[in-house]
PDB file of C-alpha atoms in Angstrom:
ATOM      1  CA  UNK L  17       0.000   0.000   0.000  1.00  0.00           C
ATOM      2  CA  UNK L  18       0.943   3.541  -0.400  1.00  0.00           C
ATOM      3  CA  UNK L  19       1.941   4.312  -3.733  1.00  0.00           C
ATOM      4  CA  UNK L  20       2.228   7.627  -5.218  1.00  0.00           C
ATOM      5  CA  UNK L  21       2.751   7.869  -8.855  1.00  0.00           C
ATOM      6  CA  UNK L  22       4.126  10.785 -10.718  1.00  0.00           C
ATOM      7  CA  UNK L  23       3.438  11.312 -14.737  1.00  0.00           C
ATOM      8  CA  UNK L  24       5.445  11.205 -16.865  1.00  0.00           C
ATOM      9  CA  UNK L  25       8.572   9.932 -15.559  1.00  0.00           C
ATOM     10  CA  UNK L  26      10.828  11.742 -17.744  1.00  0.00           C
ATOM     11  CA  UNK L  27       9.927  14.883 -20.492  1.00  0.00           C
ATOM     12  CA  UNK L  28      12.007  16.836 -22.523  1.00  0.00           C
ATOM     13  CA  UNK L  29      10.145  20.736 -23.842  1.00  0.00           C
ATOM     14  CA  UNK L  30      11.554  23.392 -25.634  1.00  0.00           C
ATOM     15  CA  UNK L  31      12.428  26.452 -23.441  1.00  0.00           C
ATOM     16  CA  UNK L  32       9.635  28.791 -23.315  1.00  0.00           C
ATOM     17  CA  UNK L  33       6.810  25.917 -23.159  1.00  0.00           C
ATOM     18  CA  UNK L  34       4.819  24.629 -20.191  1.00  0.00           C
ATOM     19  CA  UNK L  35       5.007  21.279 -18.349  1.00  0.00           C
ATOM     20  CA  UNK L  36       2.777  19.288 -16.128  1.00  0.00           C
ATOM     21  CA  UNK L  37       3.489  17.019 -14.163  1.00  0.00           C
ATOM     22  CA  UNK L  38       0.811  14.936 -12.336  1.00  0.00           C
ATOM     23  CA  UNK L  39       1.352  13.234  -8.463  1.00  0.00           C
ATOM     24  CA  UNK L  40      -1.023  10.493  -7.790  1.00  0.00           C
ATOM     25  CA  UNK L  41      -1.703   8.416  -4.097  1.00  0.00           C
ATOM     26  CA  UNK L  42      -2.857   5.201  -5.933  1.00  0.00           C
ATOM     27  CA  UNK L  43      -4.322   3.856  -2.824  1.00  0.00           C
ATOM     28  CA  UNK L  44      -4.658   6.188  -0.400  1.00  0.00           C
ATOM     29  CA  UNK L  45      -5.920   9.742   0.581  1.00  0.00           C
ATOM     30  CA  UNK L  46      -3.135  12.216   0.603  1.00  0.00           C
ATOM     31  CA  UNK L  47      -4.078  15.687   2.650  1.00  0.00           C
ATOM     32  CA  UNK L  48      -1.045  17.445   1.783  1.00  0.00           C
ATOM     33  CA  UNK L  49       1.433  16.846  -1.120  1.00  0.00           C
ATOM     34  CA  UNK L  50       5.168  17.985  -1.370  1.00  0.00           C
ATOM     35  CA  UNK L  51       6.883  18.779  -4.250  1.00  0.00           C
ATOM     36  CA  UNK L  52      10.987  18.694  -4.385  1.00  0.00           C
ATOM     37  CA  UNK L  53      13.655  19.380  -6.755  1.00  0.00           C
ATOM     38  CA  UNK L  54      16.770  17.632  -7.252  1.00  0.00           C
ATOM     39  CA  UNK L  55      19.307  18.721  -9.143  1.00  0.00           C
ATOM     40  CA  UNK L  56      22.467  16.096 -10.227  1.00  0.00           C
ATOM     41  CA  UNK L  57      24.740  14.944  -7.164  1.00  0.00           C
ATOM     42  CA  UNK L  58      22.597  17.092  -4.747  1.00  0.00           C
ATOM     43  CA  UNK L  59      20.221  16.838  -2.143  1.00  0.00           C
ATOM     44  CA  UNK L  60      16.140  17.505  -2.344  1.00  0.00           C
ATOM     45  CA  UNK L  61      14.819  21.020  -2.255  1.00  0.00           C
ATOM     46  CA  UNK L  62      11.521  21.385  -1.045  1.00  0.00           C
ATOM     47  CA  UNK L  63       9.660  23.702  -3.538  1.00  0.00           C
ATOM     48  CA  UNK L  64       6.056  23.631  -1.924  1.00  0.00           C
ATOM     49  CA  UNK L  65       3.601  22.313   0.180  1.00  0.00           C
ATOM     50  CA  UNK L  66      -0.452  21.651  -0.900  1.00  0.00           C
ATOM     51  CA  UNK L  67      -2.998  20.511   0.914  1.00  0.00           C
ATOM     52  CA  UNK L  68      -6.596  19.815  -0.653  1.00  0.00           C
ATOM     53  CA  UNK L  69      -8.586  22.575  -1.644  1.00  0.00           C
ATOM     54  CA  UNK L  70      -6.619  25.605  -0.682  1.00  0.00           C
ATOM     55  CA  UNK L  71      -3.555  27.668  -2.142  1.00  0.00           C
ATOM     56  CA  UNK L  72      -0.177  26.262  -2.013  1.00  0.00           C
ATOM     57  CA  UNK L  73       3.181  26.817   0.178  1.00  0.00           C
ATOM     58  CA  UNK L  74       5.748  28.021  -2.029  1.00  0.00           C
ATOM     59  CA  UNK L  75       9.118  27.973  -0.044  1.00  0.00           C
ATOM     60  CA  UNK L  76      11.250  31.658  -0.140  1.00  0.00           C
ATOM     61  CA  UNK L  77      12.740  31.737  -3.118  1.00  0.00           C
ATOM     62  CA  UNK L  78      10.562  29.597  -5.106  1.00  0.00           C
ATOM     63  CA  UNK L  79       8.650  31.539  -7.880  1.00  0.00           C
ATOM     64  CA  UNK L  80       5.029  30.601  -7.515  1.00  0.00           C
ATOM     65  CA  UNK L  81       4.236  32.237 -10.938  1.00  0.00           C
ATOM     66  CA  UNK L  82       6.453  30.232 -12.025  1.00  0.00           C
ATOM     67  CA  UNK L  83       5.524  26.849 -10.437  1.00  0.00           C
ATOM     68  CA  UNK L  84       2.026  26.193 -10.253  1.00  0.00           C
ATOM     69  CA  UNK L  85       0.860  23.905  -8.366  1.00  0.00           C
ATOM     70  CA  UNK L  86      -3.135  22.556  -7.922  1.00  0.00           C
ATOM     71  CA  UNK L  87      -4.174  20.341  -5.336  1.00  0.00           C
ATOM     72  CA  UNK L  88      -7.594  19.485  -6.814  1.00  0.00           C
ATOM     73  CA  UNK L  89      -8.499  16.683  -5.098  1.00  0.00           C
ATOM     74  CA  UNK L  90      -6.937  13.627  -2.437  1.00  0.00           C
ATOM     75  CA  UNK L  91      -5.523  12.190  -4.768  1.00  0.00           C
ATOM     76  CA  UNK L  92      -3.729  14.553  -7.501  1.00  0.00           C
ATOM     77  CA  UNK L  93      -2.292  17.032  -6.944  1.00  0.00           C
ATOM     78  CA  UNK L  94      -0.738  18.881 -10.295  1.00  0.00           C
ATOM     79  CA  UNK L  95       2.739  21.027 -10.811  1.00  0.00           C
ATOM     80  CA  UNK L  96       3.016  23.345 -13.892  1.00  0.00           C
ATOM     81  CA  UNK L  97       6.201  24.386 -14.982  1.00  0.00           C
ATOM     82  CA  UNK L  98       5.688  28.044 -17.092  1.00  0.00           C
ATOM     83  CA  UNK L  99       8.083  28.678 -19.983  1.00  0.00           C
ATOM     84  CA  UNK L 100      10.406  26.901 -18.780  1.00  0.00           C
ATOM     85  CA  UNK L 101      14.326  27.542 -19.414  1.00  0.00           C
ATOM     86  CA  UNK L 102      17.235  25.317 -19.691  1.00  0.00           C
ATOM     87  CA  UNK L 103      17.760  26.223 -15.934  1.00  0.00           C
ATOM     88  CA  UNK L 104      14.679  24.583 -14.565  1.00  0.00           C
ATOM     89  CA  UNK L 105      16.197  20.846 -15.851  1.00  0.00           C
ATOM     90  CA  UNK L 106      15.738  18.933 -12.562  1.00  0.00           C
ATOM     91  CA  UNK L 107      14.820  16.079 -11.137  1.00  0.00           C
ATOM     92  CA  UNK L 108      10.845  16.536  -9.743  1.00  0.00           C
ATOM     93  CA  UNK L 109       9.742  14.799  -6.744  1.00  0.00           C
ATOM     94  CA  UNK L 110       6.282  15.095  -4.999  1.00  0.00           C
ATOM     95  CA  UNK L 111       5.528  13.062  -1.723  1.00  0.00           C
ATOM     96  CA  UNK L 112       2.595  12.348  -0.102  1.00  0.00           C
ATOM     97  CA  UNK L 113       0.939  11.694   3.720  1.00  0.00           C
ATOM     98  CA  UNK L 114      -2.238  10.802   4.306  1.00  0.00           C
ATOM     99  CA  UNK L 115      -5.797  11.093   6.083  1.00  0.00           C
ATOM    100  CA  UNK L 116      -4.949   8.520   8.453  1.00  0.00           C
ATOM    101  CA  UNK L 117      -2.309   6.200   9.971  1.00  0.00           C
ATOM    102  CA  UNK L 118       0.736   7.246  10.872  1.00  0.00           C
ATOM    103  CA  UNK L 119       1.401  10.878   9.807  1.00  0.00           C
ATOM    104  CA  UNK L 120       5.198  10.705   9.947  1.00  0.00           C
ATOM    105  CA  UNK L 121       5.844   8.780   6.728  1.00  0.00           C
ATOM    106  CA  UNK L 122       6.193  10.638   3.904  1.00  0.00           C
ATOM    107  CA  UNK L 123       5.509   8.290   0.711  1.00  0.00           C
ATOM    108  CA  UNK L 124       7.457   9.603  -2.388  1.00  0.00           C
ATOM    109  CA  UNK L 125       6.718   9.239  -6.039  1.00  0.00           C
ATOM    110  CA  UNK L 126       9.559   7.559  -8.252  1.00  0.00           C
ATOM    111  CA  UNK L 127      10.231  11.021  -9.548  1.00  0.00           C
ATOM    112  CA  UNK L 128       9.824  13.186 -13.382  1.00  0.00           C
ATOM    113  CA  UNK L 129      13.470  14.262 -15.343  1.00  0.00           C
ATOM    114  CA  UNK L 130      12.325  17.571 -17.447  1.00  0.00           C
ATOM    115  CA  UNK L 131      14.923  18.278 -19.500  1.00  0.00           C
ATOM    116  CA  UNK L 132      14.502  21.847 -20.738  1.00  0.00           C
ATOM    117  CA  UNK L 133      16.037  22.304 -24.287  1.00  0.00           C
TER     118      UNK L 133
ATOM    119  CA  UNK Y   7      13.071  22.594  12.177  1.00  0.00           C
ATOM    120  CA  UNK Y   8      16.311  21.494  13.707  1.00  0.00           C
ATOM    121  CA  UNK Y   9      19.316  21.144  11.486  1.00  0.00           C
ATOM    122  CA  UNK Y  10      21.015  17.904  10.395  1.00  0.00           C
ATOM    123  CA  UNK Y  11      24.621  17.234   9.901  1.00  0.00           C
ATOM    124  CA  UNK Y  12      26.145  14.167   8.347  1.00  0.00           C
ATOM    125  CA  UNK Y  13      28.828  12.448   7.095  1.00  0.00           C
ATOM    126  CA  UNK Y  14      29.407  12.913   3.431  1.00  0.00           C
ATOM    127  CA  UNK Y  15      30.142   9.836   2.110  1.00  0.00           C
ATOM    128  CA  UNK Y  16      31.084   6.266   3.657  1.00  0.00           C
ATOM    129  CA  UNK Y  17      32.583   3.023   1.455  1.00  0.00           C
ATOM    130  CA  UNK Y  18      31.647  -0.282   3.242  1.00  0.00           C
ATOM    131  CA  UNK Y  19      32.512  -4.114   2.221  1.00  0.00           C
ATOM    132  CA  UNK Y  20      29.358  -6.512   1.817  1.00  0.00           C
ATOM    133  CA  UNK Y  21      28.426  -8.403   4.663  1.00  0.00           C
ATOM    134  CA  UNK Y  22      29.724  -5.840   7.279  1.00  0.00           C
ATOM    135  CA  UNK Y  23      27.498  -3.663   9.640  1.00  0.00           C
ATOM    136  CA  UNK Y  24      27.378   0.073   8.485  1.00  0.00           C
ATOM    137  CA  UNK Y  25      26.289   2.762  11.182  1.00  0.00           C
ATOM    138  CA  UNK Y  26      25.904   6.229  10.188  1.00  0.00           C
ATOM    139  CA  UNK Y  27      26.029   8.847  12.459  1.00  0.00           C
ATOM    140  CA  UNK Y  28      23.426  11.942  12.133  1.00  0.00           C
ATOM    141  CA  UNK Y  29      23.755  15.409  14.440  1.00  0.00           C
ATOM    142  CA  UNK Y  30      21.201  17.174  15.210  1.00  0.00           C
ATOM    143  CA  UNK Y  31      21.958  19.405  18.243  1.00  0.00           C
ATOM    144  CA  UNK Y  32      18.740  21.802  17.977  1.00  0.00           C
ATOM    145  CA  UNK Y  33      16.101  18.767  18.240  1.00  0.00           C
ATOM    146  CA  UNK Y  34      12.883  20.315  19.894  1.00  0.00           C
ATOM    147  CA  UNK Y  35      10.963  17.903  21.972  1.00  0.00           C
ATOM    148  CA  UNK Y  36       8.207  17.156  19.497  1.00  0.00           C
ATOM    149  CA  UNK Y  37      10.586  16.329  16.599  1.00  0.00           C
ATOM    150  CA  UNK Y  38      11.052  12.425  15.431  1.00  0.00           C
ATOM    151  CA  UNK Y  39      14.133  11.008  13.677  1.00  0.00           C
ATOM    152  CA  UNK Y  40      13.709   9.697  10.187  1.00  0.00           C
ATOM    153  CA  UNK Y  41      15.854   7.747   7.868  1.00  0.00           C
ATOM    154  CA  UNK Y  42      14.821   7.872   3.829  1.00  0.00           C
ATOM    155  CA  UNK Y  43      17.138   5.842   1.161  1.00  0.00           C
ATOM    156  CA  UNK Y  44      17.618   6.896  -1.941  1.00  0.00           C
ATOM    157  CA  UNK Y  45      18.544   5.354  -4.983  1.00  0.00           C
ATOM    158  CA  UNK Y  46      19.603   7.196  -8.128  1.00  0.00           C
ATOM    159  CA  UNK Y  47      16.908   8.550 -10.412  1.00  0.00           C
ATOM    160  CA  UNK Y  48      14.413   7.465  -7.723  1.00  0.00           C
ATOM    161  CA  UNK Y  49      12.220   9.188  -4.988  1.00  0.00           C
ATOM    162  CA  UNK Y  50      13.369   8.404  -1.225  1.00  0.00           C
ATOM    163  CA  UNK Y  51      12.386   5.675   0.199  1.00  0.00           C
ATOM    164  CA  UNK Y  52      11.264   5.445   4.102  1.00  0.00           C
ATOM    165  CA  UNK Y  53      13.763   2.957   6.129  1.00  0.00           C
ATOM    166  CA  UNK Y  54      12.850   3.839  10.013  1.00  0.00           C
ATOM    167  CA  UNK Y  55      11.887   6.231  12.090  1.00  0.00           C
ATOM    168  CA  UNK Y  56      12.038   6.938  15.954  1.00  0.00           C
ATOM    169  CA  UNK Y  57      11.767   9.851  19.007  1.00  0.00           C
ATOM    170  CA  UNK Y  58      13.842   7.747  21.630  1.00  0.00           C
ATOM    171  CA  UNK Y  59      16.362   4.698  22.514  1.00  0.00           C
ATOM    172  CA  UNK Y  60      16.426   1.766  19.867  1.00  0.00           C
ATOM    173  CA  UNK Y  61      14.065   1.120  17.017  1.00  0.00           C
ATOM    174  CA  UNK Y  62      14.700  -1.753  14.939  1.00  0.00           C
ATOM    175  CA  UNK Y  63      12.809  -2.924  11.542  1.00  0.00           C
ATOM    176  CA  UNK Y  64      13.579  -5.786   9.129  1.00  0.00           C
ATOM    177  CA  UNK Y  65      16.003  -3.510   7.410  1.00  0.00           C
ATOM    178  CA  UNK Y  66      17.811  -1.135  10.282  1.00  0.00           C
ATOM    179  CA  UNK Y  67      18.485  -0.517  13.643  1.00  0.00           C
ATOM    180  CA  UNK Y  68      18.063   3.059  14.864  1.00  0.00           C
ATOM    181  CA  UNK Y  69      19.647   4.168  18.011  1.00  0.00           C
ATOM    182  CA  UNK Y  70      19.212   7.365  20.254  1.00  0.00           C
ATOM    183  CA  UNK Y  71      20.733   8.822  22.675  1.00  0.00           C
ATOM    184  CA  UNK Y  72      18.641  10.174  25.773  1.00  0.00           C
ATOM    185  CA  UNK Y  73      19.473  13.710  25.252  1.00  0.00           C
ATOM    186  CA  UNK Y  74      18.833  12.840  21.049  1.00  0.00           C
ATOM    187  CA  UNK Y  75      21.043  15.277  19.468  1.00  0.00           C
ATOM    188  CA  UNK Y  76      22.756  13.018  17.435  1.00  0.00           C
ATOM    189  CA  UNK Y  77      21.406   9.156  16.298  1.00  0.00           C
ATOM    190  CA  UNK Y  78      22.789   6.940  14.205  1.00  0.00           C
ATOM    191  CA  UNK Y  79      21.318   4.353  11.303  1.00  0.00           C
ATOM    192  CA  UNK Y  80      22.726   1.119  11.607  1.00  0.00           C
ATOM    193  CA  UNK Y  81      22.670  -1.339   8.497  1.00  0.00           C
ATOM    194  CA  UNK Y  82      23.289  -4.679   9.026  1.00  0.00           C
ATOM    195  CA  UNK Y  83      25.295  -7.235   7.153  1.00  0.00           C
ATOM    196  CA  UNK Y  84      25.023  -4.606   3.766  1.00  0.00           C
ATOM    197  CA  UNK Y  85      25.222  -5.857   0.112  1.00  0.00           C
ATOM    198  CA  UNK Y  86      26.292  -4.110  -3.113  1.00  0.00           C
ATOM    199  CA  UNK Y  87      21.894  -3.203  -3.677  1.00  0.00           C
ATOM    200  CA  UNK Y  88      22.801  -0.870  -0.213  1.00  0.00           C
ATOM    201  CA  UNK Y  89      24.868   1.657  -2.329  1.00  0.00           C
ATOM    202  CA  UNK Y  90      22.824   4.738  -1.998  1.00  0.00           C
ATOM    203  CA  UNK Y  91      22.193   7.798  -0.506  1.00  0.00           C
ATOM    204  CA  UNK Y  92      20.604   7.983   3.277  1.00  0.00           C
ATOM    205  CA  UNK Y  93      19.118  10.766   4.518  1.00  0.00           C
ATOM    206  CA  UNK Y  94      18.495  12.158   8.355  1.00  0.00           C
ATOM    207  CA  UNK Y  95      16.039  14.559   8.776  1.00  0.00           C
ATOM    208  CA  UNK Y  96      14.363  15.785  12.152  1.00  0.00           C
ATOM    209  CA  UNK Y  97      10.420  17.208  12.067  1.00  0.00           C
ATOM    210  CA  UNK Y  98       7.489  17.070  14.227  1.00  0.00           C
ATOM    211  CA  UNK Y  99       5.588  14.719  12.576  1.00  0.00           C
ATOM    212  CA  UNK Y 100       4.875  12.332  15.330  1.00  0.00           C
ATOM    213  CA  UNK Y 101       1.244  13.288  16.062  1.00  0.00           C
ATOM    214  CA  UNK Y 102      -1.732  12.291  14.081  1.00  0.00           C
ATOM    215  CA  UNK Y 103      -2.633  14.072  10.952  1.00  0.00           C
ATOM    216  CA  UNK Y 104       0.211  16.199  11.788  1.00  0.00           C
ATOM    217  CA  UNK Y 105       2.099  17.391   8.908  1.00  0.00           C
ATOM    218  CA  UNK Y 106       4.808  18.676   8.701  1.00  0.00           C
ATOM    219  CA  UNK Y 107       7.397  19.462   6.412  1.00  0.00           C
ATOM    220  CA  UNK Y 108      10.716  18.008   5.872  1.00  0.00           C
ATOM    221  CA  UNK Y 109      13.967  19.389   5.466  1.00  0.00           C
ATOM    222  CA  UNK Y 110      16.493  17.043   3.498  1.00  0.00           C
ATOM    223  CA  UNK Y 111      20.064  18.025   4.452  1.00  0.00           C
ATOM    224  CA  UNK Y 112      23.093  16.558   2.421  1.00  0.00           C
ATOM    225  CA  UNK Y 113      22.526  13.187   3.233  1.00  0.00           C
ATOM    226  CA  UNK Y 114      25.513  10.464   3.196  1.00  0.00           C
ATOM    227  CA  UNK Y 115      26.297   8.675   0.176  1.00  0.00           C
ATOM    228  CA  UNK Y 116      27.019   4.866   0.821  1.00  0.00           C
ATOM    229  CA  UNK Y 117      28.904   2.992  -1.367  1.00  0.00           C
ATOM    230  CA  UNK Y 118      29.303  -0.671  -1.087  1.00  0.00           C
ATOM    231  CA  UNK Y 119      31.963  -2.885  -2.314  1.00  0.00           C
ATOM    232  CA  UNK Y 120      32.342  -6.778  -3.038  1.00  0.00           C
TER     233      UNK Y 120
END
């Protein structure tokens, strides 16, 4: 149990196009959904945090116009890269808790590589 | 959210016991202890997690101090599949429907050799 799926798993755009990338609990009820960057040989950056039905928590320096995020339901919860540049190549994470058991375990998604040419 | 310091990398031989020590002097009382893995190209993985003394799971052994500003992730008996990156990170996320968010510091990079 607890899987959290993340599509696609890899995408490569043009700069100046926007991405989406989709988080999924398969078999749960996430409240609040995390999404992380990760850049080569370094650690995860927490970008956000979105809970159900309300705005996201867009950590300081992270451009929210630039990162959209939507937490439409408990399940999905959405991130929108906007014209993206050859700078915003990462590694994408999103993680997931959920409505009940034990709150302490995050459960991550297998991750999306955008590659921004 | 209390900082974490930790080794940068450690090389081990399979079949030995690796223990990897995590600091985190600025641990607040409601904080727990978490371990994630993580292998390359992959999200983290949950290994253990604990608030006090000894935990242990099928896959590690997680000991704490009484005054917890440090604990260490022990790995029993690791194989080449243990090579990855393990992660410390401190939060209070111990009571129910609690959420809160985590920090990921460098982490330690594990390599394992025959």
């Amino acid at each position: 149990g607890a899987v959290v799926s993340q599509h696609p798993s890899w995408v490569i755009c043009k700069s100046g196009t926007s991405v989406k990338i989709e988080c999924r609990s398969l078999d749960f009820q996430a409240t609040t959904m995390f999404w992380y960057r990760q850049f080569p040989k370094q650690s995860l950056m927490l970008m956000a945090t979105s809970n159900e039905g309300s705005k996201a928590t867009y950590e300081q320096g992270v451009e929210k116009d630039k990162f959209l995020i939507n937490h439409a339901s408990l399940t999905l919860s959405t991130l929108t890269v906007t014209s993206a540049h050859p700078e915003d190549s990462s590694f994408y994470i999103c993680s997931a808790t959920g409505t009940s058991g034990p709150s302490y375990e995050q459960y991550f998604g297998p991750g999306t590589r955008l590659t921004v040419t | 959210l209390a900082k974490t310091t930790q080794p940068i990398s450690m090389d081990s031989y399979e079949g030995q016991e690796v223990n990897i020590t995590c600091s985190h002097n600025n641990i607040a009382t409601n904080d727990y202890i978490t371990w994630y893995q993580q292998f390359p190209s992959q999200g983290p993985r949950f290994i253990i997690q604990g608030y006090k003394t000894k935990v242990t799971n099928e896959v590690a052994s997680l000991f704490i101090p009484a005054d917890r500003k440090s604990s260490t992730l022990s790995l029993p008996r690791v194989s080449l599949s243990d090579t990855a990156v393990y992660y410390c990170l401190v939060g209070d996320v111990g009571g129910s429907y609690n959420t809160d968010k985590l920090i990921f510091g460098t982490g330690t990079r594990l390599q394992v050799f025959p």
